[in-house]
Coordinates of C-alpha atoms and ligand atoms in Angstrom, one line a residue:
X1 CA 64.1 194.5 159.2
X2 CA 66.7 195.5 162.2
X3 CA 65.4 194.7 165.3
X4 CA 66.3 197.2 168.2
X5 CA 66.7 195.8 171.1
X6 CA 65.1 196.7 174.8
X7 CA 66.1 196.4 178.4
X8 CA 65.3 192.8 179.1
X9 CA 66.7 191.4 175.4
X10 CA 70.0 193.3 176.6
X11 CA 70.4 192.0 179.2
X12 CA 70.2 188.5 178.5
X13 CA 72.4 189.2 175.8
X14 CA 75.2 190.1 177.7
X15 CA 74.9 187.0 179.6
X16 CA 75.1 185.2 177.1
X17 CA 78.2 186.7 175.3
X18 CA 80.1 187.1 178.7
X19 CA 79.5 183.0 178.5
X20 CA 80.9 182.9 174.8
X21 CA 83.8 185.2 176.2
X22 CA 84.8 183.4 179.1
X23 CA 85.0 180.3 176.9
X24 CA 87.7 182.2 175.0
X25 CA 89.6 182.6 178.2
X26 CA 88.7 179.1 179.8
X27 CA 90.0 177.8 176.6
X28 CA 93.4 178.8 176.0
X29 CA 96.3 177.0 178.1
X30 CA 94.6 173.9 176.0
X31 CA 95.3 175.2 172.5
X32 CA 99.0 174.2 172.7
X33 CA 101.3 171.8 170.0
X34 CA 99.5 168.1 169.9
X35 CA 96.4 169.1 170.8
X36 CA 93.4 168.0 168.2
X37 CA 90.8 170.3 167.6
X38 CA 88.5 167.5 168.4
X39 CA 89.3 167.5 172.1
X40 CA 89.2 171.7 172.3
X41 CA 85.7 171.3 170.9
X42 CA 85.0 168.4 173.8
X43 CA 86.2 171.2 176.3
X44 CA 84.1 174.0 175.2
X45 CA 81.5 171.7 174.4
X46 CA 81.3 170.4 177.8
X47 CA 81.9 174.0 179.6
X48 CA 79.0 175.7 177.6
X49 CA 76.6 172.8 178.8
X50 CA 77.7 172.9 181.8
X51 CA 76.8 176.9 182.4
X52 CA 73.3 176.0 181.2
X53 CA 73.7 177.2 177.3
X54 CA 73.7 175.4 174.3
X55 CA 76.9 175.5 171.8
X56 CA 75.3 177.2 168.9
X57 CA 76.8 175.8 165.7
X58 CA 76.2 172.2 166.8
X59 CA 73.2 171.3 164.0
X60 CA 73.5 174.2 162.8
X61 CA 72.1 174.2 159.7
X62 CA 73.9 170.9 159.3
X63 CA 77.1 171.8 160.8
X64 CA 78.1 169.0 162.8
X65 CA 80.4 170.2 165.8
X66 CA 80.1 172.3 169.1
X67 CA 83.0 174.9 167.9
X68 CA 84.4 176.3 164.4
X69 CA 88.4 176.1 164.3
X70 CA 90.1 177.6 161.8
X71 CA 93.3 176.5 161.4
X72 CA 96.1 178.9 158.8
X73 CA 94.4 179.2 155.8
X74 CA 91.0 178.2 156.3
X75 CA 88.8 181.4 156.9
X76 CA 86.4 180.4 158.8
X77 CA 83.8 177.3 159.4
X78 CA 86.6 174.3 159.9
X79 CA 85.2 171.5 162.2
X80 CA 86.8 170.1 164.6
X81 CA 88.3 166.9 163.7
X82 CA 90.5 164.1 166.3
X83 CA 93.1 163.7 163.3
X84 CA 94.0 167.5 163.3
X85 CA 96.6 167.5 165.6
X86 CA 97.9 171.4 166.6
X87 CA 101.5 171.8 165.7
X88 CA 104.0 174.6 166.9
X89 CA 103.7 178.1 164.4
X90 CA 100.4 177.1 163.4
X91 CA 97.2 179.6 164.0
X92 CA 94.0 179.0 164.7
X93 CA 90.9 180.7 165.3
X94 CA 88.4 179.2 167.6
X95 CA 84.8 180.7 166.9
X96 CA 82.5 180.1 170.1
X97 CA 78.9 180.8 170.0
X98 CA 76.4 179.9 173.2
X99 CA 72.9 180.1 173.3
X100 CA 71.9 181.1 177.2
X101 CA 68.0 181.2 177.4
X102 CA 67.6 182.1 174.1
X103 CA 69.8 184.5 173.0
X104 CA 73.1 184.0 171.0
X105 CA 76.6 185.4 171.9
X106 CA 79.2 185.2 169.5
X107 CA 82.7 185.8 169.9
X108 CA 86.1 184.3 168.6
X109 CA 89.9 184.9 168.8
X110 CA 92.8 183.8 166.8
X111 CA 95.5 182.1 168.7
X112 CA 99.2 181.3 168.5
X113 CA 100.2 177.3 169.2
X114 CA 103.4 177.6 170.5
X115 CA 105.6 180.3 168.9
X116 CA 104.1 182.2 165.8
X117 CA 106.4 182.8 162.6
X118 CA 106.7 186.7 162.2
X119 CA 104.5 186.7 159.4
X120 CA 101.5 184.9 161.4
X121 CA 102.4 187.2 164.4
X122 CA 101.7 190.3 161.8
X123 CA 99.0 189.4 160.7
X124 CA 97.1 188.1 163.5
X125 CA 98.3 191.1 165.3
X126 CA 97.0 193.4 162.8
X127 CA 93.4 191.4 162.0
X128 CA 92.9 192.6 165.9
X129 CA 93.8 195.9 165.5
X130 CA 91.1 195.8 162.3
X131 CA 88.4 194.2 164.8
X132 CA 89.0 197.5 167.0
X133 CA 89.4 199.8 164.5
X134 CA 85.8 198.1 163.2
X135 CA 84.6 198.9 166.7
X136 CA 85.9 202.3 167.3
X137 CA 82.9 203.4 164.2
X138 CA 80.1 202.1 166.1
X139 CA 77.9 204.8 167.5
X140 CA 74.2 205.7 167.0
X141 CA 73.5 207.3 163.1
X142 CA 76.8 206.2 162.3
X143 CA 76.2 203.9 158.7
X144 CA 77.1 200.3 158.4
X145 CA 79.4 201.0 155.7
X146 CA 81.9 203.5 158.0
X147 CA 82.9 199.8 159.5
X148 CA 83.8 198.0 156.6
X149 CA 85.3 201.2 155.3
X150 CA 87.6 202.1 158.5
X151 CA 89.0 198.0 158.4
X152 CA 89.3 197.5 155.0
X153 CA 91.8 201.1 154.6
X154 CA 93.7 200.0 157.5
X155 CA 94.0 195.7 156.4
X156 CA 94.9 196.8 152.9
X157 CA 97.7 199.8 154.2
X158 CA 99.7 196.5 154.9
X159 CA 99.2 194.8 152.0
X160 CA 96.5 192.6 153.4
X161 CA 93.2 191.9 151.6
X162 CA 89.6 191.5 153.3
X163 CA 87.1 188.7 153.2
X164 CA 84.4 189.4 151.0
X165 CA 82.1 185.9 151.4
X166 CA 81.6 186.3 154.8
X167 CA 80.1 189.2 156.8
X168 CA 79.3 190.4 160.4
X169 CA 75.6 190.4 161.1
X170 CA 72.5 191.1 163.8
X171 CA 72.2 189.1 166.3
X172 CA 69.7 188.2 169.2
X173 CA 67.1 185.1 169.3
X174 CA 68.6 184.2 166.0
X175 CA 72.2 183.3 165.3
X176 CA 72.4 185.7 162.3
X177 CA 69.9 188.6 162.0
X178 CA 69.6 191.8 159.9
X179 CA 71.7 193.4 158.9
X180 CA 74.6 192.2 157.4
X181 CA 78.2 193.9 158.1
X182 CA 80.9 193.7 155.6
X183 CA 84.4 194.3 157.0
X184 CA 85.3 196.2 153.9
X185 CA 83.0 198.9 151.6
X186 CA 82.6 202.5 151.3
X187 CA 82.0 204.8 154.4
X188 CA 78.3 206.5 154.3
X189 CA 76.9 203.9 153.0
X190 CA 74.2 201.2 154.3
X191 CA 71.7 201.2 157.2
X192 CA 72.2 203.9 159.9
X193 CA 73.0 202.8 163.0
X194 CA 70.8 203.3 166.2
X195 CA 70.9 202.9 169.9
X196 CA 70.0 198.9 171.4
X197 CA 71.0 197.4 167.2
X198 CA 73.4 194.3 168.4
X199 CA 75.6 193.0 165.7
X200 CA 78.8 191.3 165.2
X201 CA 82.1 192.6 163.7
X202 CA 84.2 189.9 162.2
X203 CA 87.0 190.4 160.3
X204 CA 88.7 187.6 158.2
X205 CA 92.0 189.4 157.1
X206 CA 94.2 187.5 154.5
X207 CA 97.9 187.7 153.4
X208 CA 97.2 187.1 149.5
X209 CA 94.0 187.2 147.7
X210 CA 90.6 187.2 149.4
X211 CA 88.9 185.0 147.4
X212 CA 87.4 181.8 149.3
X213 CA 86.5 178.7 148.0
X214 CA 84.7 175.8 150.2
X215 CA 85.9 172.3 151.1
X216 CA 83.6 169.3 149.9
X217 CA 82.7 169.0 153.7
X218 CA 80.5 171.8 152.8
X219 CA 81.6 174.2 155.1
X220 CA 85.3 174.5 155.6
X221 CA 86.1 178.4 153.7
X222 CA 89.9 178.1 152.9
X223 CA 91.6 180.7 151.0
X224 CA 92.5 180.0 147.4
X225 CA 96.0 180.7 147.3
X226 CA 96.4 178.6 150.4
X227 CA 98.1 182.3 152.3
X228 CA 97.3 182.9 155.6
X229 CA 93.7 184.3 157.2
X230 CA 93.0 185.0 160.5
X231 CA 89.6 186.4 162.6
X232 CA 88.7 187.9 165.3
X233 CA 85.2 188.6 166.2
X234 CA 82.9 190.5 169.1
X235 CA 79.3 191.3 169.5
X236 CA 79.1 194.6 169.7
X237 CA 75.4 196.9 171.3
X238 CA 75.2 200.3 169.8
X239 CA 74.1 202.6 173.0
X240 CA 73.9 206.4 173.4
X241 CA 77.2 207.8 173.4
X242 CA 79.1 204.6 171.1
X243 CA 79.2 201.1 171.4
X244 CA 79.6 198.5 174.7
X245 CA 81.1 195.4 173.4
X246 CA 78.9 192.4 175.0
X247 CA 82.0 189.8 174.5
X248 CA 84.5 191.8 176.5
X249 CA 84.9 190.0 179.6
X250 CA 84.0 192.1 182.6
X251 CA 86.2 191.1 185.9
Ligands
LIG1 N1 80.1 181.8 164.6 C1 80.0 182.0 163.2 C2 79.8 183.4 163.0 O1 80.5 184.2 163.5 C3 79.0 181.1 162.5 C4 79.2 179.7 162.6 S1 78.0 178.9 161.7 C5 78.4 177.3 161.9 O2 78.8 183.9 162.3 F1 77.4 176.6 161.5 F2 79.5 177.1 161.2 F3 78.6 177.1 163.2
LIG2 CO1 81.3 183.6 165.4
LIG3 CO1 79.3 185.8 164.0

């Protein structure tokens, strides 16, 4: 079932992703060559608590870290780790997700350390314009499938290919709710959309093949032809007129 969400749930919702997004911001003059992913999940660990939330993805279901960071071609899900030191050209996505008095907020970003190769800058460049292009479809009777349909035309017009394993989803007092949303598919298609539904867009955009396999961590997603993948991610409320996206930061 998709829950709808009221006033009061809205709310607290966009308290809680402003948190997730300000994390994104308070985050990045640390994500710089030498740095380990261990000590950016330390920061954002420590900055969540410290607002009064709780870092999602620590415990759960097992995972065992604060943060996700994705680093080139994994997809999504790498833990932070003190031996993975951050060198110049690399990407990495940093997926943060707070829990503020019960609801989730869930946003991430891929980010440069130090000065991208021109392929990385294309592609992260583009997976943003694919997270926007996601967004621009969200309004109430819309279908689910126009979002998937919109990214995936516009990822594969470069040559890119679209994450299948992993989807967007619902979102609220649970980390992932009804429905799911696919970042690629067939416009018309899938659940209508409705005013107060809160769901993330997510797209994992890849330079070769989008087939994922995991690491025997359990959760690490790399790419199988070890190219490229990047991510961006907002949670998005459908309301009257379109869409207000909860992890934009509002000055
Ligand atoms: N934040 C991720 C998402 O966008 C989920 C992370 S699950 C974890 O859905 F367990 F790896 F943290
Ligand atoms: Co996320
Ligand atoms: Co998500």
């Amino acid at each position: 079932m998709i829950r709808v969400k009221n006033a009061a749930e809205i709310e607290l919702m966009r308290k809680s992703c402003q948190l997730a997004a300000k994390v994104l911001v308070m985050i990045e003059p640390y994500v710089k060559p030498g740095v380990s992913t261990e000590e950016l999940n330390k920061i954002c660990h420590d900055f969540i608590v410290k607002n009064g939330a709780l870092p999602s993805p620590l415990n759960y279901e097992g995972f065992p870290k604060s943060i996700c960071s994705s680093v080139n071609e994994v997809i999504c899900h790498g833990i932070p780790a003190p031996k993975q030191i951050l060198k110049d050209g690399d990407i990495v996505n940093l997926d943060i997700t707070t829990t503020l008095e019960g609801y989730f907020g869930d946003t991430s970003k891929t980010f440069f350390v130090g000065t991208p190769k021109p392929n990385a800058k294309k592609l992260v460049e583009i997976t943003k314009r694919c997270l926007e292009i996601g967004i621009e479809q969200v309004k109430p009777n819309a279908r689910v499938g126009d979002i998937g349909a919109a990214i995936q035309a516009y990822a594969e017009s470069f040559g890119y290919s679209v994450v299948r394993d992993f989807t967007g989803h619902g979102i609220g007092k649970e980390f992932h709710e009804e429905p799911p949303i696919p970042h690629h598919g067939k416009a018309g298609t899938g659940p209508r959309l409705r005013e107060g539904m809160i769901f993330t867009i997510e797209p994992m955009i890849n330079e070769g093949t989008y087939k994922s396999k995991i690491l025997k961590d359990g959760w690490t997603a790399v790419t199988q032809d070890g190219k490229l993948s990047a991510q961006f991610e907002h949670t998005v409320l459908v309301t009257e007129n379109g869409c207000e996206v909860l992890t934009n930061l509002k000055t």
